[in-house]
Coordinates of C-alpha atoms in Angstrom, one line a residue:
M1159 CA 42.8 94.5 -48.4
E1160 CA 45.7 93.0 -46.4
K1161 CA 43.5 92.3 -43.5
K1162 CA 41.1 90.4 -45.8
V1163 CA 43.9 88.3 -47.1
I1164 CA 45.0 87.3 -43.6
L1165 CA 41.4 86.4 -42.7
A1166 CA 41.0 84.3 -45.8
I1167 CA 44.3 82.4 -45.1
A1168 CA 43.1 81.9 -41.5
A1169 CA 39.9 80.5 -42.8
L1170 CA 41.6 78.1 -45.2
M1171 CA 43.9 76.9 -42.3
M1172 CA 40.8 76.2 -40.1
S1173 CA 39.1 74.4 -43.0
A1174 CA 42.3 72.4 -43.6
V1175 CA 42.2 71.4 -39.9
V1176 CA 38.8 70.0 -40.2
M1177 CA 39.4 68.5 -43.6
A1178 CA 42.4 66.6 -42.2
G1179 CA 40.0 64.6 -40.0
D1180 CA 40.1 66.6 -36.8
I1181 CA 36.9 67.4 -34.9
Y1182 CA 36.8 69.6 -31.8
V1183 CA 34.5 69.4 -28.9
S1184 CA 34.3 71.7 -25.8
P1185 CA 31.8 71.9 -22.8
N1186 CA 31.3 75.5 -23.9
G1187 CA 30.7 74.5 -27.6
N1188 CA 27.5 74.3 -29.6
D1189 CA 26.2 71.3 -31.6
N1190 CA 25.2 73.7 -34.3
N1191 CA 28.9 74.7 -34.9
D1192 CA 31.1 73.0 -37.5
G1193 CA 33.5 71.4 -35.1
T1194 CA 36.6 73.5 -35.8
V1195 CA 38.9 74.8 -33.1
A1196 CA 37.2 78.2 -33.3
K1197 CA 33.7 76.7 -33.3
P1198 CA 33.8 73.4 -31.4
L1199 CA 30.8 71.1 -30.9
K1200 CA 29.3 70.5 -27.5
T1201 CA 28.8 66.8 -27.4
L1202 CA 30.8 63.8 -28.2
R1203 CA 27.7 62.2 -29.6
M1204 CA 27.5 64.9 -32.4
A1205 CA 31.3 64.7 -33.0
L1206 CA 31.1 61.0 -33.6
R1207 CA 28.1 61.6 -36.0
Q1208 CA 30.2 64.1 -37.9
A1209 CA 33.1 61.6 -38.1
R1210 CA 30.6 58.9 -39.2
N1211 CA 29.3 61.2 -42.0
M1212 CA 32.9 62.0 -43.2
R1213 CA 33.5 58.2 -43.6
R1214 CA 30.1 57.6 -45.1
L1215 CA 30.7 60.2 -47.8
N1216 CA 34.2 58.9 -48.5
D1217 CA 35.8 62.2 -47.7
P1218 CA 39.4 61.9 -48.9
N1219 CA 40.6 64.0 -46.0
V1220 CA 40.1 61.2 -43.5
K1221 CA 42.9 59.2 -45.1
G1222 CA 45.1 59.5 -42.1
G1223 CA 42.3 59.0 -39.6
V1224 CA 39.7 60.9 -37.8
T1225 CA 40.6 62.4 -34.4
I1226 CA 37.9 63.9 -32.1
H1227 CA 39.6 66.3 -29.6
L1228 CA 37.8 66.9 -26.3
A1229 CA 38.8 70.1 -24.5
K1230 CA 39.4 70.1 -20.8
G1231 CA 36.2 70.0 -18.7
L1232 CA 33.3 68.0 -17.7
Y1233 CA 30.9 66.2 -20.2
Q1234 CA 27.7 65.0 -18.5
F1235 CA 25.9 62.2 -20.3
Y1236 CA 22.2 61.6 -20.2
E1237 CA 22.6 58.2 -22.1
P1238 CA 25.6 56.1 -23.1
L1239 CA 27.7 57.1 -26.0
Y1240 CA 26.7 54.4 -28.6
V1241 CA 29.7 53.4 -30.9
R1242 CA 28.5 51.3 -33.8
P1243 CA 30.1 49.6 -36.9
E1244 CA 29.4 52.9 -38.8
D1245 CA 31.9 54.5 -36.5
S1246 CA 34.7 52.1 -37.5
G1247 CA 38.1 53.2 -38.7
T1248 CA 40.8 51.1 -40.4
E1249 CA 44.3 50.3 -39.3
D1250 CA 45.6 53.2 -41.5
S1251 CA 42.8 55.5 -40.7
P1252 CA 41.5 54.9 -37.1
T1253 CA 38.9 56.8 -35.3
V1254 CA 40.5 58.4 -32.2
I1255 CA 38.7 60.0 -29.3
E1256 CA 41.1 61.9 -27.1
G1257 CA 41.3 64.6 -24.4
Q1258 CA 43.9 64.7 -21.6
E1259 CA 41.7 66.4 -19.1
A1260 CA 38.2 65.6 -20.4
V1261 CA 35.9 63.9 -17.9
L1262 CA 33.1 61.7 -19.2
S1263 CA 30.5 61.6 -16.4
G1264 CA 27.4 59.6 -15.8
G1265 CA 26.6 61.5 -12.6
V1266 CA 24.4 64.5 -11.6
E1267 CA 25.2 67.1 -9.0
I1268 CA 23.2 67.7 -5.9
K1269 CA 22.7 71.3 -5.1
G1270 CA 20.7 73.4 -2.6
W1271 CA 22.1 71.9 0.6
K1272 CA 20.8 73.3 3.8
R1273 CA 21.9 72.8 7.4
Q1274 CA 19.4 70.8 9.6
G1275 CA 20.9 70.1 12.9
K1276 CA 24.1 68.0 12.5
Y1277 CA 23.2 67.2 9.0
F1278 CA 23.3 68.8 5.6
V1279 CA 20.0 68.0 3.7
A1280 CA 19.1 68.4 0.0
D1281 CA 16.3 67.4 -2.3
T1282 CA 16.8 64.1 -4.3
P1283 CA 18.4 65.1 -7.6
E1284 CA 16.5 65.1 -10.9
F1285 CA 18.2 63.3 -13.8
N1286 CA 16.9 63.5 -17.3
G1287 CA 13.4 64.4 -16.1
N1288 CA 13.2 61.9 -13.3
L1289 CA 14.1 61.7 -9.6
T1290 CA 17.0 59.3 -9.3
D1291 CA 18.1 56.7 -6.7
F1292 CA 21.7 55.9 -6.2
R1293 CA 24.2 53.9 -4.0
Q1294 CA 27.2 56.2 -4.0
L1295 CA 27.7 59.9 -3.0
Y1296 CA 30.9 61.9 -3.8
V1297 CA 31.4 65.0 -1.6
N1298 CA 34.2 67.3 -2.6
G1299 CA 35.6 64.6 -4.8
R1300 CA 35.7 62.1 -2.1
K1301 CA 33.5 58.9 -1.8
A1302 CA 31.3 59.3 1.3
V1303 CA 30.2 56.4 3.3
R1304 CA 26.7 55.0 2.9
A1305 CA 25.3 55.0 6.5
R1306 CA 26.1 51.7 8.3
D1307 CA 26.2 50.2 11.7
V1308 CA 30.0 50.0 12.0
A1309 CA 32.8 52.3 10.9
D1310 CA 35.5 49.6 11.5
F1311 CA 34.8 46.4 9.7
E1312 CA 36.7 44.5 12.4
K1313 CA 33.8 45.3 14.6
M1314 CA 31.2 43.7 12.5
S1315 CA 28.7 41.4 14.2
H1316 CA 28.5 37.7 13.3
I1317 CA 25.4 35.7 12.5
L1318 CA 24.3 33.2 15.1
S1319 CA 22.4 30.6 13.0
L1320 CA 20.2 30.3 10.0
N1321 CA 17.1 28.4 9.0
K1322 CA 17.2 27.7 5.2
A1323 CA 13.6 26.2 5.1
E1324 CA 12.1 29.3 6.7
Q1325 CA 14.7 31.7 4.9
V1326 CA 15.7 33.3 8.2
I1327 CA 19.1 34.4 9.6
Y1328 CA 19.5 34.8 13.3
V1329 CA 21.8 37.6 14.5
P1330 CA 22.5 39.4 17.9
A1331 CA 20.0 41.9 18.7
T1332 CA 22.4 44.9 18.7
K1333 CA 21.4 48.5 19.2
A1334 CA 21.5 48.9 15.3
V1335 CA 19.4 45.9 14.8
R1336 CA 16.8 47.0 17.4
A1337 CA 16.5 50.5 15.9
I1338 CA 15.8 49.1 12.4
A1339 CA 13.4 46.6 13.9
K1340 CA 11.5 49.3 15.8
T1341 CA 11.0 51.2 12.6
Y1342 CA 9.7 48.1 10.9
S1343 CA 7.3 47.3 13.7
E1344 CA 5.9 50.8 13.7
G1345 CA 4.9 50.5 10.1
N1346 CA 7.2 53.3 9.0
I1347 CA 9.0 51.0 6.6
L1348 CA 6.5 52.1 4.0
R1349 CA 8.2 55.5 4.3
Q1350 CA 11.7 54.1 3.8
A1351 CA 13.5 52.0 1.4
P1352 CA 14.5 48.6 2.8
A1353 CA 17.7 48.5 4.9
E1354 CA 20.3 46.0 3.7
M1355 CA 22.4 43.3 5.3
V1356 CA 25.8 43.0 3.6
L1357 CA 26.7 39.4 4.4
H1358 CA 30.3 37.9 4.3
E1359 CA 30.3 34.5 2.6
M1360 CA 33.7 32.8 2.1
W1361 CA 34.8 34.4 -1.1
C1362 CA 31.8 36.8 -1.8
V1363 CA 29.5 39.2 -0.1
A1364 CA 25.7 39.3 -0.6
N1365 CA 23.5 42.3 -0.5
L1366 CA 20.1 41.3 1.1
R1367 CA 17.3 43.8 1.4
I1368 CA 15.6 43.4 4.8
K1369 CA 11.9 42.6 4.8
N1370 CA 11.3 42.4 8.6
I1371 CA 13.1 41.8 11.8
S1372 CA 11.7 39.9 14.8
I1373 CA 13.4 40.5 18.2
Q1374 CA 13.6 37.4 20.3
G1375 CA 15.4 38.2 23.5
D1376 CA 19.1 38.7 22.8
S1377 CA 18.8 37.6 19.2
A1378 CA 16.8 38.7 16.2
A1379 CA 15.3 36.9 13.2
I1380 CA 15.8 38.7 9.9
R1381 CA 13.9 37.9 6.7
F1382 CA 14.6 39.3 3.3
H1383 CA 12.9 40.3 0.1
Q1384 CA 12.6 38.3 -3.1
P1385 CA 14.2 37.3 -5.4
E1386 CA 17.4 37.3 -3.3
S1387 CA 15.8 35.5 -0.3
T1388 CA 15.2 32.3 -2.3
I1389 CA 18.6 32.5 -4.1
Q1390 CA 20.4 33.1 -0.8
F1391 CA 18.9 30.1 1.0
E1392 CA 18.9 27.7 -1.9
H1393 CA 22.3 28.0 -3.4
P1394 CA 25.1 26.1 -1.6
W1395 CA 28.2 28.1 -2.8
P1396 CA 29.5 30.3 -1.3
S1397 CA 27.6 29.7 1.9
P1398 CA 27.5 31.6 5.1
M1399 CA 29.7 30.2 7.9
V1400 CA 27.8 29.1 11.0
N1401 CA 28.5 27.0 14.1
T1402 CA 32.2 27.4 13.6
K1403 CA 34.7 26.9 16.5
P1404 CA 36.6 29.9 17.7
F1405 CA 40.0 30.2 16.1
K1406 CA 43.2 30.9 17.9
T1407 CA 45.7 33.0 15.9
D1408 CA 49.5 32.9 16.4
D1409 CA 49.4 36.2 17.9
G1410 CA 46.9 35.1 20.6
R1411 CA 43.7 36.5 19.2
T1412 CA 40.5 34.5 19.3
L1413 CA 38.3 34.9 16.1
N1414 CA 34.7 34.2 15.6
L1415 CA 34.6 32.6 12.3
N1416 CA 30.7 32.7 11.9
S1417 CA 29.9 34.9 8.9
A1418 CA 30.3 38.6 9.7
F1419 CA 27.8 41.2 8.4
Y1420 CA 27.0 44.8 8.4
L1421 CA 23.8 46.8 8.1
T1422 CA 23.4 49.7 5.8
N1423 CA 20.8 52.1 4.3
H1424 CA 18.8 53.2 7.3
M1425 CA 18.4 56.6 8.7
S1426 CA 19.0 55.3 12.3
L1427 CA 22.5 54.3 11.1
L1428 CA 23.5 57.9 10.1
D1429 CA 25.6 58.5 13.2
T1430 CA 29.2 59.1 12.0
P1431 CA 30.8 62.1 10.2
G1432 CA 31.4 61.3 6.5
E1433 CA 28.2 59.2 6.2
W1434 CA 25.0 59.8 4.1
Y1435 CA 21.6 58.4 3.7
H1436 CA 19.1 58.8 0.9
D1437 CA 15.4 58.9 2.0
V1438 CA 14.1 57.7 -1.3
R1439 CA 10.4 57.7 -0.2
N1440 CA 10.6 61.3 0.9
N1441 CA 13.0 62.5 -1.7
K1442 CA 15.7 63.8 0.8
V1443 CA 19.4 63.3 0.9
Y1444 CA 21.2 63.6 4.3
Y1445 CA 24.9 64.0 4.8
Y1446 CA 26.7 64.1 8.2
P1447 CA 29.7 66.3 7.5
L1448 CA 33.3 65.8 8.6
P1449 CA 34.5 68.4 11.2
N1450 CA 34.5 71.9 9.7
E1451 CA 33.5 70.5 6.2
K1452 CA 31.6 72.6 3.7
I1453 CA 30.0 71.0 0.7
E1454 CA 31.6 72.6 -2.3
N1455 CA 30.2 70.0 -4.6
A1456 CA 28.3 66.7 -4.3
T1457 CA 27.7 64.2 -7.2
V1458 CA 25.8 61.0 -7.4
P1459 CA 25.9 58.5 -10.3
A1460 CA 22.9 58.2 -12.5
L1461 CA 24.0 56.1 -15.6
E1462 CA 25.2 52.5 -15.4
T1463 CA 27.2 52.7 -18.6
I1464 CA 28.9 55.8 -20.2
V1465 CA 30.3 54.2 -23.4
E1466 CA 28.9 51.2 -25.2
V1467 CA 30.9 49.8 -28.2
Q1468 CA 28.7 47.3 -29.8
G1469 CA 29.0 45.5 -33.2
T1470 CA 27.7 42.2 -34.5
A1471 CA 29.6 39.1 -35.5
E1472 CA 29.0 40.0 -39.1
R1473 CA 29.8 43.7 -38.8
M1474 CA 32.2 44.5 -36.0
V1475 CA 33.3 47.9 -34.7
N1476 CA 36.8 48.3 -36.0
N1477 CA 39.9 50.4 -35.1
V1478 CA 38.4 52.9 -32.5
V1479 CA 40.9 54.3 -29.9
F1480 CA 40.0 56.2 -26.7
R1481 CA 43.0 58.0 -25.4
G1482 CA 43.5 60.2 -22.2
L1483 CA 39.8 60.3 -21.1
S1484 CA 38.4 60.0 -17.6
F1485 CA 35.3 57.9 -17.1
E1486 CA 33.5 58.7 -13.8
H1487 CA 30.3 58.4 -11.8
T1488 CA 28.4 55.3 -12.8
T1489 CA 26.0 53.3 -10.8
W1490 CA 24.6 49.7 -10.7
M1491 CA 21.1 49.5 -9.2
R1492 CA 20.4 45.7 -9.2
P1493 CA 21.4 45.4 -5.5
T1494 CA 18.7 48.0 -4.6
T1495 CA 16.0 46.5 -6.9
D1496 CA 16.7 42.8 -6.7
G1497 CA 19.5 42.2 -4.2
H1498 CA 22.8 40.8 -5.1
V1499 CA 23.8 37.2 -4.5
P1500 CA 27.0 36.4 -6.4
L1501 CA 28.7 33.1 -7.2
Q1502 CA 32.2 34.4 -7.7
A1503 CA 33.9 37.5 -9.1
G1504 CA 30.8 39.5 -8.8
M1505 CA 28.8 37.4 -11.2
Y1506 CA 25.4 37.2 -9.7
M1507 CA 23.0 34.3 -9.6
Y1508 CA 19.4 34.7 -10.8
E1509 CA 19.0 31.1 -10.1
G1510 CA 21.2 28.6 -8.0
Y1511 CA 20.4 25.5 -6.0
K1512 CA 21.7 22.1 -4.9
L1513 CA 21.6 18.9 -7.0
R1514 CA 20.5 15.7 -5.2
P1515 CA 21.7 13.2 -6.3
Q1516 CA 24.8 14.9 -7.7
T1517 CA 25.5 14.8 -11.4
V1518 CA 28.2 12.5 -12.7
R1519 CA 30.5 14.3 -15.2
G1520 CA 33.1 12.8 -17.5
D1521 CA 36.6 14.1 -18.5
R1522 CA 38.0 13.4 -15.0
N1523 CA 35.7 16.1 -13.5
H1524 CA 34.3 15.4 -10.0
K1525 CA 30.5 15.1 -9.5
L1526 CA 28.6 18.4 -9.9
D1527 CA 26.6 19.3 -6.6
N1528 CA 24.8 22.5 -7.7
Q1529 CA 23.4 24.4 -10.6
G1530 CA 23.9 28.2 -11.3
F1531 CA 22.7 30.5 -13.9
L1532 CA 24.4 33.9 -13.9
G1533 CA 24.0 37.5 -14.7
R1534 CA 26.8 40.1 -15.2
P1535 CA 27.2 43.4 -13.4
A1536 CA 27.1 46.7 -15.4
A1537 CA 30.3 48.5 -16.4
A1538 CA 31.2 52.0 -17.1
V1539 CA 32.5 51.1 -20.6
T1540 CA 31.4 47.9 -22.5
V1541 CA 33.0 46.5 -25.7
A1542 CA 31.4 43.7 -27.7
Y1543 CA 31.9 42.4 -31.3
A1544 CA 34.8 44.8 -31.9
E1545 CA 38.2 44.5 -33.4
G1546 CA 41.2 46.8 -32.5
V1547 CA 39.2 48.8 -30.1
S1548 CA 41.7 50.2 -27.5
F1549 CA 41.9 52.4 -24.4
D1550 CA 45.2 54.1 -23.8
G1551 CA 46.1 56.4 -20.9
C1552 CA 42.5 56.6 -19.6
R1553 CA 41.3 56.9 -16.1
F1554 CA 38.4 55.0 -14.6
T1555 CA 37.3 56.3 -11.2
H1556 CA 34.3 56.7 -8.9
L1557 CA 32.4 53.9 -10.4
G1558 CA 29.5 51.9 -8.9
S1559 CA 30.4 48.5 -10.5
S1560 CA 32.9 47.4 -13.1
G1561 CA 35.4 49.7 -14.8
I1562 CA 35.7 48.4 -18.3
D1563 CA 34.2 45.1 -19.7
Y1564 CA 35.2 43.4 -23.0
V1565 CA 32.1 41.3 -22.9
E1566 CA 32.3 39.0 -26.0
G1567 CA 33.2 38.8 -29.6
T1568 CA 36.3 41.0 -29.4
K1569 CA 39.5 40.6 -31.4
G1570 CA 42.7 42.2 -30.4
G1571 CA 42.4 45.6 -28.7
Q1572 CA 44.3 47.0 -25.8
I1573 CA 43.7 48.3 -22.3
V1574 CA 47.0 50.0 -21.5
N1575 CA 48.8 52.7 -19.4
S1576 CA 45.4 53.4 -17.6
L1577 CA 44.4 54.0 -14.1
F1578 CA 41.6 52.2 -12.3
N1579 CA 40.7 53.3 -8.7
D1580 CA 37.7 53.9 -6.4
I1581 CA 35.7 51.2 -8.1
A1582 CA 32.9 49.3 -6.3
G1583 CA 33.4 46.0 -8.3
N1584 CA 35.9 44.6 -10.7
G1585 CA 38.5 46.9 -12.3
I1586 CA 38.8 45.2 -15.8
V1587 CA 36.5 42.4 -17.0
A1588 CA 37.0 40.4 -20.2
G1589 CA 35.5 37.3 -21.8
S1590 CA 32.3 35.3 -21.1
F1591 CA 31.5 34.1 -17.6
S1592 CA 28.9 31.6 -19.2
P1593 CA 26.0 33.1 -21.1
S1594 CA 22.9 33.6 -18.9
A1595 CA 21.2 30.5 -20.4
H1596 CA 24.4 28.3 -20.1
E1597 CA 24.7 26.5 -16.8
T1598 CA 27.9 28.0 -15.4
H1599 CA 29.7 24.6 -14.5
L1600 CA 29.3 23.3 -18.0
P1601 CA 32.5 24.0 -20.2
Y1602 CA 31.8 26.8 -22.6
D1603 CA 33.2 26.1 -26.1
P1604 CA 31.0 27.8 -28.7
L1605 CA 30.9 26.5 -32.2
D1606 CA 31.1 30.0 -33.5
R1607 CA 34.5 31.1 -32.3
R1608 CA 33.7 34.7 -33.2
V1609 CA 32.0 35.2 -29.8
V1610 CA 35.2 34.5 -27.9
C1611 CA 37.2 37.4 -26.6
D1612 CA 40.6 36.8 -28.4
G1613 CA 44.0 38.6 -28.3
L1614 CA 43.3 41.3 -25.8
M1615 CA 46.3 43.1 -24.3
I1616 CA 45.9 44.4 -20.7
A1617 CA 49.3 46.1 -19.9
N1618 CA 51.0 48.7 -17.8
N1619 CA 47.8 49.7 -15.8
L1620 CA 47.7 50.9 -12.2
I1621 CA 44.7 49.3 -10.5
H1622 CA 44.0 50.0 -6.8
D1623 CA 41.1 50.6 -4.4
V1624 CA 38.8 48.6 -6.7
S1625 CA 36.3 45.9 -5.4
N1626 CA 35.8 48.4 -2.5
E1627 CA 31.9 47.6 -2.1
D1628 CA 31.5 44.2 -3.8
W1629 CA 34.3 42.5 -1.9
G1630 CA 34.3 39.4 -4.0
T1631 CA 35.5 41.2 -7.1
L1632 CA 39.0 41.6 -8.5
G1633 CA 41.6 44.0 -10.1
I1634 CA 41.6 42.0 -13.4
C1635 CA 38.9 39.5 -14.0
C1636 CA 39.1 37.3 -17.2
G1637 CA 36.8 34.4 -17.9
Y1638 CA 36.7 32.5 -21.2
V1639 CA 39.4 34.3 -23.1
S1640 CA 42.0 33.1 -25.5
G1641 CA 45.3 34.7 -26.5
C1642 CA 44.9 37.2 -23.7
V1643 CA 48.1 39.0 -22.4
I1644 CA 48.1 40.4 -18.9
A1645 CA 51.4 42.0 -18.3
H1646 CA 53.3 44.7 -16.3
N1647 CA 50.2 45.7 -14.3
E1648 CA 50.4 46.8 -10.6
I1649 CA 47.4 45.8 -8.5
Y1650 CA 47.0 46.6 -4.8
D1651 CA 44.4 47.4 -2.2
V1652 CA 41.9 44.9 -3.6
S1653 CA 39.3 43.1 -1.4
Y1654 CA 39.8 39.6 -2.9
S1655 CA 42.3 38.2 -5.5
G1656 CA 44.4 40.4 -7.8
I1657 CA 44.1 38.5 -11.2
N1658 CA 41.4 35.9 -12.1
L1659 CA 42.1 33.9 -15.2
G1660 CA 39.5 31.3 -16.2
W1661 CA 35.9 30.1 -15.5
G1662 CA 33.9 26.9 -15.3
W1663 CA 35.5 24.6 -12.8
T1664 CA 36.2 21.9 -15.3
Q1665 CA 39.0 20.0 -17.0
S1666 CA 36.9 19.7 -20.2
V1667 CA 37.9 21.3 -23.5
N1668 CA 36.6 24.8 -23.5
A1669 CA 37.1 28.2 -25.2
M1670 CA 40.3 29.2 -23.2
R1671 CA 43.9 28.7 -24.6
G1672 CA 47.1 30.6 -25.2
N1673 CA 46.8 33.1 -22.3
E1674 CA 49.8 34.9 -20.7
V1675 CA 50.2 36.5 -17.3
Y1676 CA 53.6 38.1 -17.3
R1677 CA 55.5 40.4 -15.0
N1678 CA 52.6 41.8 -13.0
Y1679 CA 53.1 43.1 -9.5
V1680 CA 50.3 42.2 -7.1
H1681 CA 50.5 43.3 -3.4
H1682 CA 48.2 44.2 -0.4
Y1683 CA 45.4 42.0 -1.6
A1684 CA 42.6 40.2 0.2
R1685 CA 41.6 43.2 2.3
H1686 CA 38.3 41.6 3.2
M1687 CA 38.0 38.0 1.6
Y1688 CA 40.0 34.8 1.7
D1689 CA 40.1 31.6 -0.5
C1690 CA 42.1 33.9 -2.7
A1691 CA 45.5 34.5 -4.4
G1692 CA 47.5 37.2 -6.0
I1693 CA 47.0 35.1 -9.2
Y1694 CA 44.1 32.6 -9.5
T1695 CA 43.1 30.2 -12.3
L1696 CA 40.2 28.0 -13.2
S1697 CA 39.7 25.3 -15.8
A1698 CA 41.8 23.8 -18.7
Q1699 CA 43.8 26.4 -20.6
P1700 CA 46.2 24.8 -23.0
K1701 CA 49.5 26.8 -23.7
T1702 CA 48.8 29.2 -20.9
Y1703 CA 51.8 30.7 -19.1
I1704 CA 52.1 32.5 -15.7
L1705 CA 55.7 33.9 -15.7
E1706 CA 57.9 36.2 -13.8
N1707 CA 55.1 37.8 -11.7
V1708 CA 55.6 39.2 -8.1
V1709 CA 53.0 38.6 -5.4
E1710 CA 53.5 39.8 -1.7
K1711 CA 51.9 41.4 1.3
I1712 CA 48.4 39.9 1.9
Y1713 CA 46.0 41.6 4.4
S1714 CA 44.8 39.7 7.4
P1715 CA 41.1 40.5 8.1
G1716 CA 39.8 39.2 11.4
Y1717 CA 36.6 38.0 9.8
A1718 CA 38.0 35.9 7.0
H1719 CA 36.1 32.7 6.9
D1720 CA 39.3 30.5 7.1
P1721 CA 42.4 32.4 8.3
N1722 CA 44.8 29.9 6.7
H1723 CA 43.0 29.7 3.4
W1724 CA 44.9 32.3 1.3
F1725 CA 47.7 31.8 -1.2
Y1726 CA 50.1 33.7 -3.5
L1727 CA 49.4 31.4 -6.6
Y1728 CA 46.3 29.3 -6.8
C1729 CA 45.3 26.9 -9.6
D1730 CA 41.7 26.1 -8.7
E1731 CA 39.3 23.4 -10.0
G1732 CA 40.0 22.0 -13.4
S1733 CA 43.2 24.1 -14.0
A1734 CA 45.2 22.1 -16.7
F1735 CA 47.9 22.7 -19.3
I1736 CA 49.2 25.8 -17.5
T1737 CA 52.9 26.6 -16.8
V1738 CA 53.6 28.5 -13.7
Q1739 CA 57.2 29.4 -13.6
D1740 CA 59.8 31.9 -12.1
N1741 CA 57.2 33.8 -10.1
W1742 CA 58.6 35.6 -7.0
T1743 CA 56.5 35.2 -3.8
E1744 CA 57.3 35.8 -0.1
S1745 CA 57.0 32.1 0.5
E1746 CA 55.9 28.9 -1.2
K1747 CA 52.3 29.1 -0.1
F1748 CA 50.4 27.8 -3.2
L1749 CA 47.3 25.7 -3.9
K1750 CA 46.6 23.1 -6.6
N1751 CA 43.1 22.2 -6.1
A1752 CA 41.5 19.4 -8.1
N1753 CA 43.8 20.3 -11.0
G1754 CA 43.8 18.5 -14.3
P1755 CA 46.8 17.2 -16.2
C1756 CA 49.9 18.8 -17.6
N1757 CA 50.4 21.7 -15.3
I1758 CA 54.1 22.6 -14.9
W1759 CA 55.2 24.3 -11.6
E1760 CA 58.8 25.3 -11.6
N1761 CA 61.0 27.7 -9.6
N1762 CA 58.4 29.7 -7.8
G1763 CA 58.9 31.4 -4.4
P1764 CA 61.4 33.6 -2.6
Q1765 CA 64.4 32.0 -4.2
V1766 CA 63.6 33.4 -7.6
N1767 CA 66.2 35.7 -8.9
D1768 CA 66.0 39.3 -7.8
S1769 CA 65.8 40.4 -11.4
V1770 CA 62.1 39.2 -11.5
R1771 CA 61.3 41.7 -8.8
A1772 CA 63.0 44.5 -10.6
N1773 CA 61.3 43.8 -13.8
A1774 CA 57.7 43.3 -12.6
G1775 CA 55.0 46.0 -12.6
R1776 CA 54.5 49.1 -14.6
K1777 CA 57.3 50.6 -16.6
K1778 CA 57.6 54.2 -17.9
D1779 CA 58.8 53.3 -21.4
L1780 CA 57.2 49.9 -21.9
D1781 CA 57.2 48.9 -25.6
I1782 CA 53.6 47.7 -25.8
S1783 CA 54.0 46.9 -29.6
N1784 CA 56.7 44.3 -28.9
L1785 CA 55.4 42.9 -25.7
K1786 CA 54.1 39.6 -27.2
K1787 CA 57.4 39.0 -28.9
T1788 CA 59.2 39.7 -25.6
I1789 CA 57.0 37.2 -23.7
Q1790 CA 57.7 34.6 -26.4
T1791 CA 61.4 34.8 -25.7
R1792 CA 60.8 34.2 -22.0
K1793 CA 58.6 31.2 -22.4
P1794 CA 60.1 27.8 -21.3
K1795 CA 60.8 25.7 -24.3
V1796 CA 59.2 22.7 -22.6
N1797 CA 55.5 23.9 -23.1
K1798 CA 55.9 26.0 -26.2

């Protein structure tokens, strides 16, 4: 009898846990379970559905909120987790998804490796019923190198010349170029996916799929597939550097400033330990192991997006919090299927060309010499038409494009206390970069302000080793945003600039205003690209403040298009109504290019008080809730 009473009490306690709005998920669970600690669900999808039903039925036990607890382990997704308005919480009763050691993965494991000479070889993995292609491979938790012709980027070859009319780039006929050309000439290309040229262009790199190569003595003519070939040769900015004079550095080096490039994705290039190649036509994966290395696990990304939070302007997703989760193993396959020719910040052109004669613009803007229509890279997590959707203490790593993207129509929300590393593209993206049908140089000022990303807080994050494939991307990349706070982040080991704020290249009125960049620490930036800065702005942004940041330690790649064209702080075309004050930098190397009116620059450089250096960057006990009030007290009165 006593035993029955104890069991009954235990059952009531378990029931109370569920009734209080707690739902439990485990990799070893079962979706037919009830979601208790003792009987957890298996998938986050079913847990979210259970939470949705609790709210739909007006269950009184969700008064304090619904929390979905993910147990430690790996959760593999076969499609994104779709978070919709029906999943919304309220300020007093949020929906929280948390799990301190839970990994949400869009990847698939490669098994069955066999030794074949100096390589390990396995079959192309199947994902959700189909063979999958991929652009990254992670071996024993480490990102392996996609086979390329140079291990050291300082040894990249440089283009010789180009013919835009014929859509040809001429390059030295190196051993690697000849090896690929031989394969093409023998007709074996039908048995291989196209090799790629990754071309350095001022502030971007382009991924161009090679169609054919013609050897002409010591040089070679390379032609490319469509659509990237036409886009590459028609668009003017950024352009390849060609016919440049050798550059003498202060330390006596002579640099070739013609655009550098490397070749990748060809079996003949698989010649260095740590590299891999996917023979997509014959469904084999090759890996050249490091000395004494054994493959304990190998993962490739299969999904482009793991979580998609999507509402509408009329019915937004409200008050959902993701806490302590890891998002890993996403891909982005457009460079493989269509090439990748970006304009800036990783935003790719699907059409771009010169204007002759140039278009005259008003509002003090200079003549427009080109048109551009843009697409947006994929992200592991996307948020659109949502209010109060936040990510706290999360981890974004091993990703094939952007980490997280607040696309449009967001109000408030936070990305805080999180880690972003080993990401191919941008770490954090927010706001519009011109809708795809809106020519990107036109000011974007929508009549319906609900589409603008407003009031986002990006604070106390560690962002490093991002932009490690698409070199023209950034640590934090904000376009048309308003009321955005970027504060106390540490950003380092990025290929281009640390923080981008703004878009459009225009002094005209647009959607941006009231943004704040405060006490960030940006260092060791511009690993591969110049025309850059620790903090970079574009276009008019009334009542925007850049205050008390620290920027130092820039890389000096030998293939940068202009070795002198880098800066600590950089207000680029159209930047206006921005206060830049009390920022510590190693020297006063700043640029104000084609700026609009009412910018205020005051007390920036190495003379700034040492307290600024002490206070910048991440802080263990940062009070996020009062951060906006703190910034208000630091703003200079002159521009309030």
